[in-house]
Amino acid sequence: QVQLVESGGGSVQTGGSLRLSCAASGYTYSSGCMGWFRQAPGKEREGVAAINSLGNTYYADSVKGRFTISKDNAKNTLYLQMNSLKPEDTALYYCASGSFFCSGGSWYNAVLFGYWGQGTQVIVSS
């Protein structure tokens, strides 16, 4: 029984920052891959960032240099620090967990993530 609960979403102006959190239960972060995905209205779900059991991180080109994914294994919590936000970052953000070792060729594959949070809304206004 795995549960993921996101928090930290909100509304900010262009250039602002937010930090999303994902509290996990029922498993340990070291056992697999953790990631963040987002979906904007009328668009497909896309991978934003992921981190594997070794702490290796992966990012979509659109967020590199602006977003940072991290985790605290002791607290069973995943984070996404989002800086220099743009209107195109507006979306519902989901954290996800998968029982696999993610790397450069797999982290963005949503089908590999078996567990998902309920989502937290991020709105960036211009």
mmCIF file of N, CA and C in Angstrom:
data_model
loop_
_atom_site.group_PDB
_atom_site.id
_atom_site.type_symbol
_atom_site.label_atom_id
_atom_site.label_comp_id
_atom_site.label_asym_id
_atom_site.label_seq_id
_atom_site.Cartn_x
_atom_site.Cartn_y
_atom_site.Cartn_z
ATOM 1 N N GLN A 1 0.840 -1.176 0.000
ATOM 2 C CA GLN A 1 0.000 0.000 0.000
ATOM 3 C C GLN A 1 0.886 1.240 0.000
ATOM 4 N N VAL A 2 1.005 1.871 -1.163
ATOM 5 C CA VAL A 2 1.833 3.054 -1.331
ATOM 6 C C VAL A 2 0.950 4.286 -1.459
ATOM 7 N N GLN A 3 1.304 5.318 -0.744
ATOM 8 C CA GLN A 3 0.591 6.590 -0.823
ATOM 9 C C GLN A 3 1.579 7.726 -1.048
ATOM 10 N N LEU A 4 1.203 8.641 -1.930
ATOM 11 C CA LEU A 4 1.999 9.820 -2.220
ATOM 12 C C LEU A 4 1.096 11.037 -2.103
ATOM 13 N N VAL A 5 1.532 12.030 -1.354
ATOM 14 C CA VAL A 5 0.741 13.233 -1.143
ATOM 15 C C VAL A 5 1.590 14.459 -1.431
ATOM 16 N N GLU A 6 1.197 15.225 -2.460
ATOM 17 C CA GLU A 6 1.918 16.434 -2.830
ATOM 18 C C GLU A 6 1.397 17.641 -2.062
ATOM 19 N N SER A 7 2.267 18.621 -1.918
ATOM 20 C CA SER A 7 1.889 19.892 -1.331
ATOM 21 C C SER A 7 2.859 20.958 -1.821
ATOM 22 N N GLY A 8 2.531 22.204 -1.572
ATOM 23 C CA GLY A 8 3.427 23.301 -1.898
ATOM 24 C C GLY A 8 3.077 24.076 -3.152
ATOM 25 N N GLY A 9 2.050 23.649 -3.863
ATOM 26 C CA GLY A 9 1.642 24.380 -5.049
ATOM 27 C C GLY A 9 1.028 25.716 -4.684
ATOM 28 N N GLY A 10 0.849 26.546 -5.686
ATOM 29 C CA GLY A 10 0.269 27.851 -5.461
ATOM 30 C C GLY A 10 0.380 28.720 -6.690
ATOM 31 N N SER A 11 0.118 29.991 -6.497
ATOM 32 C CA SER A 11 0.162 30.971 -7.575
ATOM 33 C C SER A 11 1.293 31.955 -7.334
ATOM 34 N N VAL A 12 2.134 32.132 -8.351
ATOM 35 C CA VAL A 12 3.262 33.055 -8.256
ATOM 36 C C VAL A 12 3.383 33.857 -9.541
ATOM 37 N N GLN A 13 4.140 34.921 -9.477
ATOM 38 C CA GLN A 13 4.411 35.734 -10.650
ATOM 39 C C GLN A 13 5.595 35.174 -11.421
ATOM 40 N N THR A 14 5.676 35.535 -12.678
ATOM 41 C CA THR A 14 6.813 35.135 -13.495
ATOM 42 C C THR A 14 8.121 35.511 -12.799
ATOM 43 N N GLY A 15 9.048 34.556 -12.754
ATOM 44 C CA GLY A 15 10.316 34.783 -12.090
ATOM 45 C C GLY A 15 10.345 34.347 -10.651
ATOM 46 N N GLY A 16 9.202 33.989 -10.110
ATOM 47 C CA GLY A 16 9.108 33.569 -8.731
ATOM 48 C C GLY A 16 9.526 32.131 -8.526
ATOM 49 N N SER A 17 9.425 31.684 -7.269
ATOM 50 C CA SER A 17 9.848 30.339 -6.902
ATOM 51 C C SER A 17 8.798 29.630 -6.064
ATOM 52 N N LEU A 18 8.802 28.318 -6.156
ATOM 53 C CA LEU A 18 7.974 27.462 -5.329
ATOM 54 C C LEU A 18 8.756 26.197 -5.027
ATOM 55 N N ARG A 19 8.452 25.581 -3.901
ATOM 56 C CA ARG A 19 9.011 24.275 -3.596
ATOM 57 C C ARG A 19 7.884 23.299 -3.343
ATOM 58 N N LEU A 20 7.825 22.273 -4.156
ATOM 59 C CA LEU A 20 6.833 21.230 -3.998
ATOM 60 C C LEU A 20 7.386 20.111 -3.134
ATOM 61 N N SER A 21 6.515 19.503 -2.352
ATOM 62 C CA SER A 21 6.898 18.379 -1.513
ATOM 63 C C SER A 21 5.987 17.198 -1.796
ATOM 64 N N CYS A 22 6.517 16.023 -1.630
ATOM 65 C CA CYS A 22 5.755 14.793 -1.807
ATOM 66 C C CYS A 22 6.089 13.858 -0.661
ATOM 67 N N ALA A 23 5.121 13.650 0.207
ATOM 68 C CA ALA A 23 5.300 12.750 1.338
ATOM 69 C C ALA A 23 4.888 11.345 0.929
ATOM 70 N N ALA A 24 5.776 10.406 1.148
ATOM 71 C CA ALA A 24 5.546 9.034 0.726
ATOM 72 C C ALA A 24 5.427 8.097 1.917
ATOM 73 N N SER A 25 4.646 7.061 1.731
ATOM 74 C CA SER A 25 4.517 6.018 2.734
ATOM 75 C C SER A 25 4.363 4.675 2.042
ATOM 76 N N GLY A 26 4.686 3.615 2.758
ATOM 77 C CA GLY A 26 4.521 2.284 2.207
ATOM 78 C C GLY A 26 5.730 1.736 1.462
ATOM 79 N N TYR A 27 6.763 2.509 1.365
ATOM 80 C CA TYR A 27 7.986 2.095 0.699
ATOM 81 C C TYR A 27 9.107 3.046 1.087
ATOM 82 N N THR A 28 10.315 2.732 0.674
ATOM 83 C CA THR A 28 11.455 3.614 0.897
ATOM 84 C C THR A 28 11.960 4.148 -0.429
ATOM 85 N N TYR A 29 12.444 5.377 -0.427
ATOM 86 C CA TYR A 29 12.940 5.987 -1.657
ATOM 87 C C TYR A 29 14.079 5.201 -2.276
ATOM 88 N N SER A 30 14.857 4.541 -1.446
ATOM 89 C CA SER A 30 16.011 3.800 -1.936
ATOM 90 C C SER A 30 15.632 2.589 -2.778
ATOM 91 N N SER A 31 14.369 2.206 -2.746
ATOM 92 C CA SER A 31 13.927 1.012 -3.450
ATOM 93 C C SER A 31 13.593 1.225 -4.919
ATOM 94 N N GLY A 32 13.537 2.467 -5.362
ATOM 95 C CA GLY A 32 13.167 2.711 -6.742
ATOM 96 C C GLY A 32 13.374 4.143 -7.195
ATOM 97 N N CYS A 33 12.608 4.510 -8.214
ATOM 98 C CA CYS A 33 12.707 5.819 -8.822
ATOM 99 C C CYS A 33 11.563 6.731 -8.370
ATOM 100 N N MET A 34 11.885 7.980 -8.118
ATOM 101 C CA MET A 34 10.888 8.978 -7.775
ATOM 102 C C MET A 34 10.959 10.106 -8.789
ATOM 103 N N GLY A 35 9.801 10.588 -9.210
ATOM 104 C CA GLY A 35 9.800 11.630 -10.216
ATOM 105 C C GLY A 35 8.659 12.606 -10.075
ATOM 106 N N TRP A 36 8.795 13.682 -10.818
ATOM 107 C CA TRP A 36 7.745 14.693 -10.922
ATOM 108 C C TRP A 36 7.295 14.790 -12.372
ATOM 109 N N PHE A 37 5.993 14.801 -12.563
ATOM 110 C CA PHE A 37 5.384 14.995 -13.867
ATOM 111 C C PHE A 37 4.421 16.164 -13.780
ATOM 112 N N ARG A 38 4.066 16.712 -14.923
ATOM 113 C CA ARG A 38 3.100 17.800 -14.929
ATOM 114 C C ARG A 38 2.189 17.683 -16.135
ATOM 115 N N GLN A 39 1.001 18.241 -15.993
ATOM 116 C CA GLN A 39 0.047 18.238 -17.084
ATOM 117 C C GLN A 39 -0.709 19.553 -17.091
ATOM 118 N N ALA A 40 -0.599 20.260 -18.201
ATOM 119 C CA ALA A 40 -1.330 21.501 -18.391
ATOM 120 C C ALA A 40 -2.617 21.209 -19.148
ATOM 121 N N PRO A 41 -3.624 22.061 -19.003
ATOM 122 C CA PRO A 41 -4.884 21.842 -19.713
ATOM 123 C C PRO A 41 -4.672 21.702 -21.211
ATOM 124 N N GLY A 42 -5.243 20.658 -21.788
ATOM 125 C CA GLY A 42 -5.132 20.437 -23.217
ATOM 126 C C GLY A 42 -3.813 19.869 -23.688
ATOM 127 N N LYS A 43 -2.926 19.540 -22.768
ATOM 128 C CA LYS A 43 -1.627 19.009 -23.133
ATOM 129 C C LYS A 43 -1.390 17.646 -22.499
ATOM 130 N N GLU A 44 -0.435 16.926 -23.044
ATOM 131 C CA GLU A 44 -0.089 15.614 -22.521
ATOM 132 C C GLU A 44 0.752 15.741 -21.262
ATOM 133 N N ARG A 45 0.672 14.713 -20.439
ATOM 134 C CA ARG A 45 1.506 14.647 -19.252
ATOM 135 C C ARG A 45 2.962 14.511 -19.668
ATOM 136 N N GLU A 46 3.842 15.243 -19.019
ATOM 137 C CA GLU A 46 5.248 15.184 -19.355
ATOM 138 C C GLU A 46 6.112 15.046 -18.113
ATOM 139 N N GLY A 47 7.223 14.366 -18.277
ATOM 140 C CA GLY A 47 8.171 14.228 -17.192
ATOM 141 C C GLY A 47 8.903 15.534 -16.964
ATOM 142 N N VAL A 48 9.061 15.898 -15.710
ATOM 143 C CA VAL A 48 9.756 17.118 -15.330
ATOM 144 C C VAL A 48 11.138 16.808 -14.785
ATOM 145 N N ALA A 49 11.200 15.891 -13.833
ATOM 146 C CA ALA A 49 12.457 15.529 -13.203
ATOM 147 C C ALA A 49 12.310 14.197 -12.500
ATOM 148 N N ALA A 50 13.424 13.536 -12.254
ATOM 149 C CA ALA A 50 13.416 12.274 -11.531
ATOM 150 C C ALA A 50 14.726 12.091 -10.800
ATOM 151 N N ILE A 51 14.685 11.222 -9.794
ATOM 152 C CA ILE A 51 15.876 10.905 -9.017
ATOM 153 C C ILE A 51 15.853 9.419 -8.695
ATOM 154 N N ASN A 52 16.981 8.751 -8.862
ATOM 155 C CA ASN A 52 17.016 7.327 -8.607
ATOM 156 C C ASN A 52 17.569 7.024 -7.216
ATOM 157 N N SER A 53 17.697 5.741 -6.928
ATOM 158 C CA SER A 53 18.100 5.319 -5.596
ATOM 159 C C SER A 53 19.519 5.727 -5.228
ATOM 160 N N LEU A 54 20.329 6.041 -6.229
ATOM 161 C CA LEU A 54 21.691 6.495 -5.982
ATOM 162 C C LEU A 54 21.791 8.000 -5.825
ATOM 163 N N GLY A 55 20.674 8.694 -6.100
ATOM 164 C CA GLY A 55 20.690 10.139 -6.025
ATOM 165 C C GLY A 55 20.986 10.824 -7.345
ATOM 166 N N ASN A 56 21.107 10.061 -8.422
ATOM 167 C CA ASN A 56 21.291 10.662 -9.740
ATOM 168 C C ASN A 56 20.015 11.369 -10.160
ATOM 169 N N THR A 57 20.154 12.539 -10.744
ATOM 170 C CA THR A 57 18.992 13.342 -11.117
ATOM 171 C C THR A 57 18.889 13.537 -12.615
ATOM 172 N N TYR A 58 17.647 13.729 -13.069
ATOM 173 C CA TYR A 58 17.362 13.882 -14.488
ATOM 174 C C TYR A 58 16.303 14.959 -14.653
ATOM 175 N N TYR A 59 16.420 15.739 -15.719
ATOM 176 C CA TYR A 59 15.523 16.861 -15.938
ATOM 177 C C TYR A 59 15.112 16.979 -17.391
ATOM 178 N N ALA A 60 13.898 17.456 -17.584
ATOM 179 C CA ALA A 60 13.469 17.827 -18.917
ATOM 180 C C ALA A 60 14.256 19.055 -19.359
ATOM 181 N N ASP A 61 14.532 19.148 -20.646
ATOM 182 C CA ASP A 61 15.294 20.287 -21.155
ATOM 183 C C ASP A 61 14.638 21.619 -20.800
ATOM 184 N N SER A 62 13.332 21.632 -20.757
ATOM 185 C CA SER A 62 12.603 22.864 -20.511
ATOM 186 C C SER A 62 12.782 23.417 -19.099
ATOM 187 N N VAL A 63 13.260 22.587 -18.171
ATOM 188 C CA VAL A 63 13.407 23.043 -16.790
ATOM 189 C C VAL A 63 14.842 23.003 -16.282
ATOM 190 N N LYS A 64 15.761 22.507 -17.082
ATOM 191 C CA LYS A 64 17.157 22.439 -16.652
ATOM 192 C C LYS A 64 17.685 23.818 -16.292
ATOM 193 N N GLY A 65 18.377 23.872 -15.170
ATOM 194 C CA GLY A 65 18.916 25.135 -14.709
ATOM 195 C C GLY A 65 17.956 25.939 -13.867
ATOM 196 N N ARG A 66 16.683 25.541 -13.852
ATOM 197 C CA ARG A 66 15.676 26.263 -13.081
ATOM 198 C C ARG A 66 15.086 25.419 -11.945
ATOM 199 N N PHE A 67 14.930 24.131 -12.193
ATOM 200 C CA PHE A 67 14.323 23.227 -11.208
ATOM 201 C C PHE A 67 15.374 22.304 -10.620
ATOM 202 N N THR A 68 15.167 21.907 -9.370
ATOM 203 C CA THR A 68 16.048 20.966 -8.702
ATOM 204 C C THR A 68 15.224 19.931 -7.950
ATOM 205 N N ILE A 69 15.467 18.667 -8.250
ATOM 206 C CA ILE A 69 14.788 17.589 -7.540
ATOM 207 C C ILE A 69 15.711 17.057 -6.451
ATOM 208 N N SER A 70 15.134 16.723 -5.323
ATOM 209 C CA SER A 70 15.909 16.178 -4.223
ATOM 210 C C SER A 70 15.012 15.307 -3.362
ATOM 211 N N LYS A 71 15.608 14.563 -2.467
ATOM 212 C CA LYS A 71 14.828 13.732 -1.564
ATOM 213 C C LYS A 71 15.512 13.620 -0.219
ATOM 214 N N ASP A 72 14.704 13.368 0.786
ATOM 215 C CA ASP A 72 15.178 13.138 2.134
ATOM 216 C C ASP A 72 14.683 11.757 2.520
ATOM 217 N N ASN A 73 15.558 10.773 2.441
ATOM 218 C CA ASN A 73 15.156 9.399 2.707
ATOM 219 C C ASN A 73 14.658 9.205 4.145
ATOM 220 N N ALA A 74 15.276 9.884 5.081
ATOM 221 C CA ALA A 74 14.878 9.754 6.473
ATOM 222 C C ALA A 74 13.452 10.235 6.704
ATOM 223 N N LYS A 75 13.036 11.235 5.936
ATOM 224 C CA LYS A 75 11.695 11.789 6.073
ATOM 225 C C LYS A 75 10.716 11.232 5.046
ATOM 226 N N ASN A 76 11.206 10.358 4.174
ATOM 227 C CA ASN A 76 10.377 9.799 3.103
ATOM 228 C C ASN A 76 9.677 10.903 2.307
ATOM 229 N N THR A 77 10.444 11.910 1.954
ATOM 230 C CA THR A 77 9.886 13.071 1.279
ATOM 231 C C THR A 77 10.699 13.428 0.038
ATOM 232 N N LEU A 78 9.996 13.712 -1.031
ATOM 233 C CA LEU A 78 10.578 14.148 -2.291
ATOM 234 C C LEU A 78 10.276 15.630 -2.474
ATOM 235 N N TYR A 79 11.215 16.364 -3.066
ATOM 236 C CA TYR A 79 11.043 17.794 -3.268
ATOM 237 C C TYR A 79 11.309 18.189 -4.712
ATOM 238 N N LEU A 80 10.691 19.288 -5.108
ATOM 239 C CA LEU A 80 11.004 19.911 -6.382
ATOM 240 C C LEU A 80 11.091 21.409 -6.143
ATOM 241 N N GLN A 81 12.302 21.925 -6.180
ATOM 242 C CA GLN A 81 12.514 23.359 -6.059
ATOM 243 C C GLN A 81 12.415 23.972 -7.441
ATOM 244 N N MET A 82 11.510 24.919 -7.605
ATOM 245 C CA MET A 82 11.259 25.537 -8.895
ATOM 246 C C MET A 82 11.583 27.022 -8.804
ATOM 247 N N ASN A 83 12.567 27.443 -9.569
ATOM 248 C CA ASN A 83 12.978 28.839 -9.607
ATOM 249 C C ASN A 83 12.765 29.411 -10.998
ATOM 250 N N SER A 84 12.793 30.727 -11.092
ATOM 251 C CA SER A 84 12.634 31.418 -12.368
ATOM 252 C C SER A 84 11.426 30.902 -13.136
ATOM 253 N N LEU A 85 10.317 30.812 -12.447
ATOM 254 C CA LEU A 85 9.116 30.237 -13.046
ATOM 255 C C LEU A 85 8.587 31.072 -14.202
ATOM 256 N N LYS A 86 8.044 30.370 -15.182
ATOM 257 C CA LYS A 86 7.487 30.969 -16.380
ATOM 258 C C LYS A 86 6.020 30.579 -16.514
ATOM 259 N N PRO A 87 5.237 31.349 -17.245
ATOM 260 C CA PRO A 87 3.832 30.986 -17.446
ATOM 261 C C PRO A 87 3.650 29.579 -18.006
ATOM 262 N N GLU A 88 4.564 29.139 -18.840
ATOM 263 C CA GLU A 88 4.458 27.804 -19.410
ATOM 264 C C GLU A 88 4.696 26.687 -18.403
ATOM 265 N N ASP A 89 5.120 27.035 -17.193
ATOM 266 C CA ASP A 89 5.241 26.053 -16.125
ATOM 267 C C ASP A 89 3.905 25.789 -15.442
ATOM 268 N N THR A 90 2.906 26.573 -15.764
ATOM 269 C CA THR A 90 1.583 26.392 -15.177
ATOM 270 C C THR A 90 1.044 25.009 -15.519
ATOM 271 N N ALA A 91 0.705 24.241 -14.497
ATOM 272 C CA ALA A 91 0.245 22.870 -14.698
ATOM 273 C C ALA A 91 -0.126 22.253 -13.358
ATOM 274 N N LEU A 92 -0.724 21.087 -13.438
ATOM 275 C CA LEU A 92 -0.933 20.255 -12.263
ATOM 276 C C LEU A 92 0.290 19.351 -12.153
ATOM 277 N N TYR A 93 0.965 19.420 -11.032
ATOM 278 C CA TYR A 93 2.193 18.658 -10.831
ATOM 279 C C TYR A 93 1.934 17.426 -9.976
ATOM 280 N N TYR A 94 2.415 16.292 -10.458
ATOM 281 C CA TYR A 94 2.260 15.021 -9.774
ATOM 282 C C TYR A 94 3.607 14.440 -9.385
ATOM 283 N N CYS A 95 3.692 13.885 -8.207
ATOM 284 C CA CYS A 95 4.852 13.073 -7.893
ATOM 285 C C CYS A 95 4.502 11.626 -8.182
ATOM 286 N N ALA A 96 5.503 10.839 -8.495
ATOM 287 C CA ALA A 96 5.281 9.461 -8.866
ATOM 288 C C ALA A 96 6.410 8.582 -8.358
ATOM 289 N N SER A 97 6.080 7.334 -8.122
ATOM 290 C CA SER A 97 7.044 6.358 -7.644
ATOM 291 C C SER A 97 7.011 5.117 -8.523
ATOM 292 N N GLY A 98 8.170 4.576 -8.806
ATOM 293 C CA GLY A 98 8.263 3.361 -9.594
ATOM 294 C C GLY A 98 9.287 2.401 -9.033
ATOM 295 N N SER A 99 8.979 1.132 -9.125
ATOM 296 C CA SER A 99 9.883 0.099 -8.623
ATOM 297 C C SER A 99 10.876 -0.301 -9.706
ATOM 298 N N PHE A 100 11.675 0.652 -10.092
ATOM 299 C CA PHE A 100 12.700 0.402 -11.085
ATOM 300 C C PHE A 100 13.832 1.386 -10.883
ATOM 301 N N PHE A 101 14.968 1.078 -11.435
ATOM 302 C CA PHE A 101 16.128 1.956 -11.347
ATOM 303 C C PHE A 101 16.124 2.858 -12.572
ATOM 304 N N CYS A 102 15.782 4.114 -12.374
ATOM 305 C CA CYS A 102 15.693 5.013 -13.514
ATOM 306 C C CYS A 102 17.045 5.608 -13.874
ATOM 307 N N SER A 103 17.183 5.864 -15.148
ATOM 308 C CA SER A 103 18.404 6.438 -15.680
ATOM 309 C C SER A 103 18.030 7.335 -16.846
ATOM 310 N N GLY A 104 19.011 7.729 -17.638
ATOM 311 C CA GLY A 104 18.769 8.685 -18.702
ATOM 312 C C GLY A 104 17.745 8.280 -19.737
ATOM 313 N N GLY A 105 17.601 6.988 -19.964
ATOM 314 C CA GLY A 105 16.680 6.525 -20.978
ATOM 315 C C GLY A 105 15.339 6.046 -20.472
ATOM 316 N N SER A 106 15.092 6.175 -19.169
ATOM 317 C CA SER A 106 13.863 5.635 -18.614
ATOM 318 C C SER A 106 13.112 6.545 -17.663
ATOM 319 N N TRP A 107 13.736 7.557 -17.141
ATOM 320 C CA TRP A 107 13.138 8.351 -16.071
ATOM 321 C C TRP A 107 11.849 9.057 -16.469
ATOM 322 N N TYR A 108 11.710 9.376 -17.743
ATOM 323 C CA TYR A 108 10.570 10.130 -18.258
ATOM 324 C C TYR A 108 9.422 9.248 -18.721
ATOM 325 N N ASN A 109 9.582 7.942 -18.598
ATOM 326 C CA ASN A 109 8.569 7.005 -19.067
ATOM 327 C C ASN A 109 7.502 6.818 -17.994
ATOM 328 N N ALA A 110 6.391 7.494 -18.150
ATOM 329 C CA ALA A 110 5.353 7.509 -17.126
ATOM 330 C C ALA A 110 4.790 6.131 -16.804
ATOM 331 N N VAL A 111 4.771 5.242 -17.787
ATOM 332 C CA VAL A 111 4.170 3.935 -17.575
ATOM 333 C C VAL A 111 4.945 3.110 -16.555
ATOM 334 N N LEU A 112 6.202 3.446 -16.333
ATOM 335 C CA LEU A 112 7.022 2.711 -15.380
ATOM 336 C C LEU A 112 6.748 3.112 -13.932
ATOM 337 N N PHE A 113 6.074 4.218 -13.758
ATOM 338 C CA PHE A 113 5.750 4.697 -12.416
ATOM 339 C C PHE A 113 4.373 4.176 -12.018
ATOM 340 N N GLY A 114 4.341 3.278 -11.075
ATOM 341 C CA GLY A 114 3.089 2.636 -10.718
ATOM 342 C C GLY A 114 2.231 3.383 -9.718
ATOM 343 N N TYR A 115 2.817 4.335 -9.008
ATOM 344 C CA TYR A 115 2.093 5.048 -7.965
ATOM 345 C C TYR A 115 2.176 6.544 -8.180
ATOM 346 N N TRP A 116 1.045 7.209 -7.987
ATOM 347 C CA TRP A 116 0.926 8.634 -8.256
ATOM 348 C C TRP A 116 0.222 9.361 -7.131
ATOM 349 N N GLY A 117 0.642 10.595 -6.909
ATOM 350 C CA GLY A 117 -0.047 11.443 -5.968
ATOM 351 C C GLY A 117 -1.273 12.068 -6.597
ATOM 352 N N GLN A 118 -1.981 12.866 -5.833
ATOM 353 C CA GLN A 118 -3.221 13.478 -6.307
ATOM 354 C C GLN A 118 -2.989 14.730 -7.133
ATOM 355 N N GLY A 119 -1.794 15.274 -7.076
ATOM 356 C CA GLY A 119 -1.458 16.462 -7.832
ATOM 357 C C GLY A 119 -1.560 17.738 -7.015
ATOM 358 N N THR A 120 -0.730 18.700 -7.349
ATOM 359 C CA THR A 120 -0.785 20.014 -6.726
ATOM 360 C C THR A 120 -0.650 21.066 -7.828
ATOM 361 N N GLN A 121 -1.492 22.071 -7.773
ATOM 362 C CA GLN A 121 -1.577 23.055 -8.843
ATOM 363 C C GLN A 121 -0.508 24.129 -8.718
ATOM 364 N N VAL A 122 0.116 24.436 -9.848
ATOM 365 C CA VAL A 122 1.072 25.535 -9.935
ATOM 366 C C VAL A 122 0.584 26.489 -11.013
ATOM 367 N N ILE A 123 0.431 27.744 -10.648
ATOM 368 C CA ILE A 123 -0.013 28.768 -11.591
ATOM 369 C C ILE A 123 1.013 29.889 -11.602
ATOM 370 N N VAL A 124 1.510 30.196 -12.784
ATOM 371 C CA VAL A 124 2.492 31.264 -12.940
ATOM 372 C C VAL A 124 1.884 32.329 -13.838
ATOM 373 N N SER A 125 1.711 33.501 -13.301
ATOM 374 C CA SER A 125 1.087 34.586 -14.041
ATOM 375 C C SER A 125 2.127 35.573 -14.537
ATOM 376 N N SER A 126 1.824 36.189 -15.660
ATOM 377 C CA SER A 126 2.720 37.182 -16.239
ATOM 378 C C SER A 126 2.279 38.594 -15.927
#
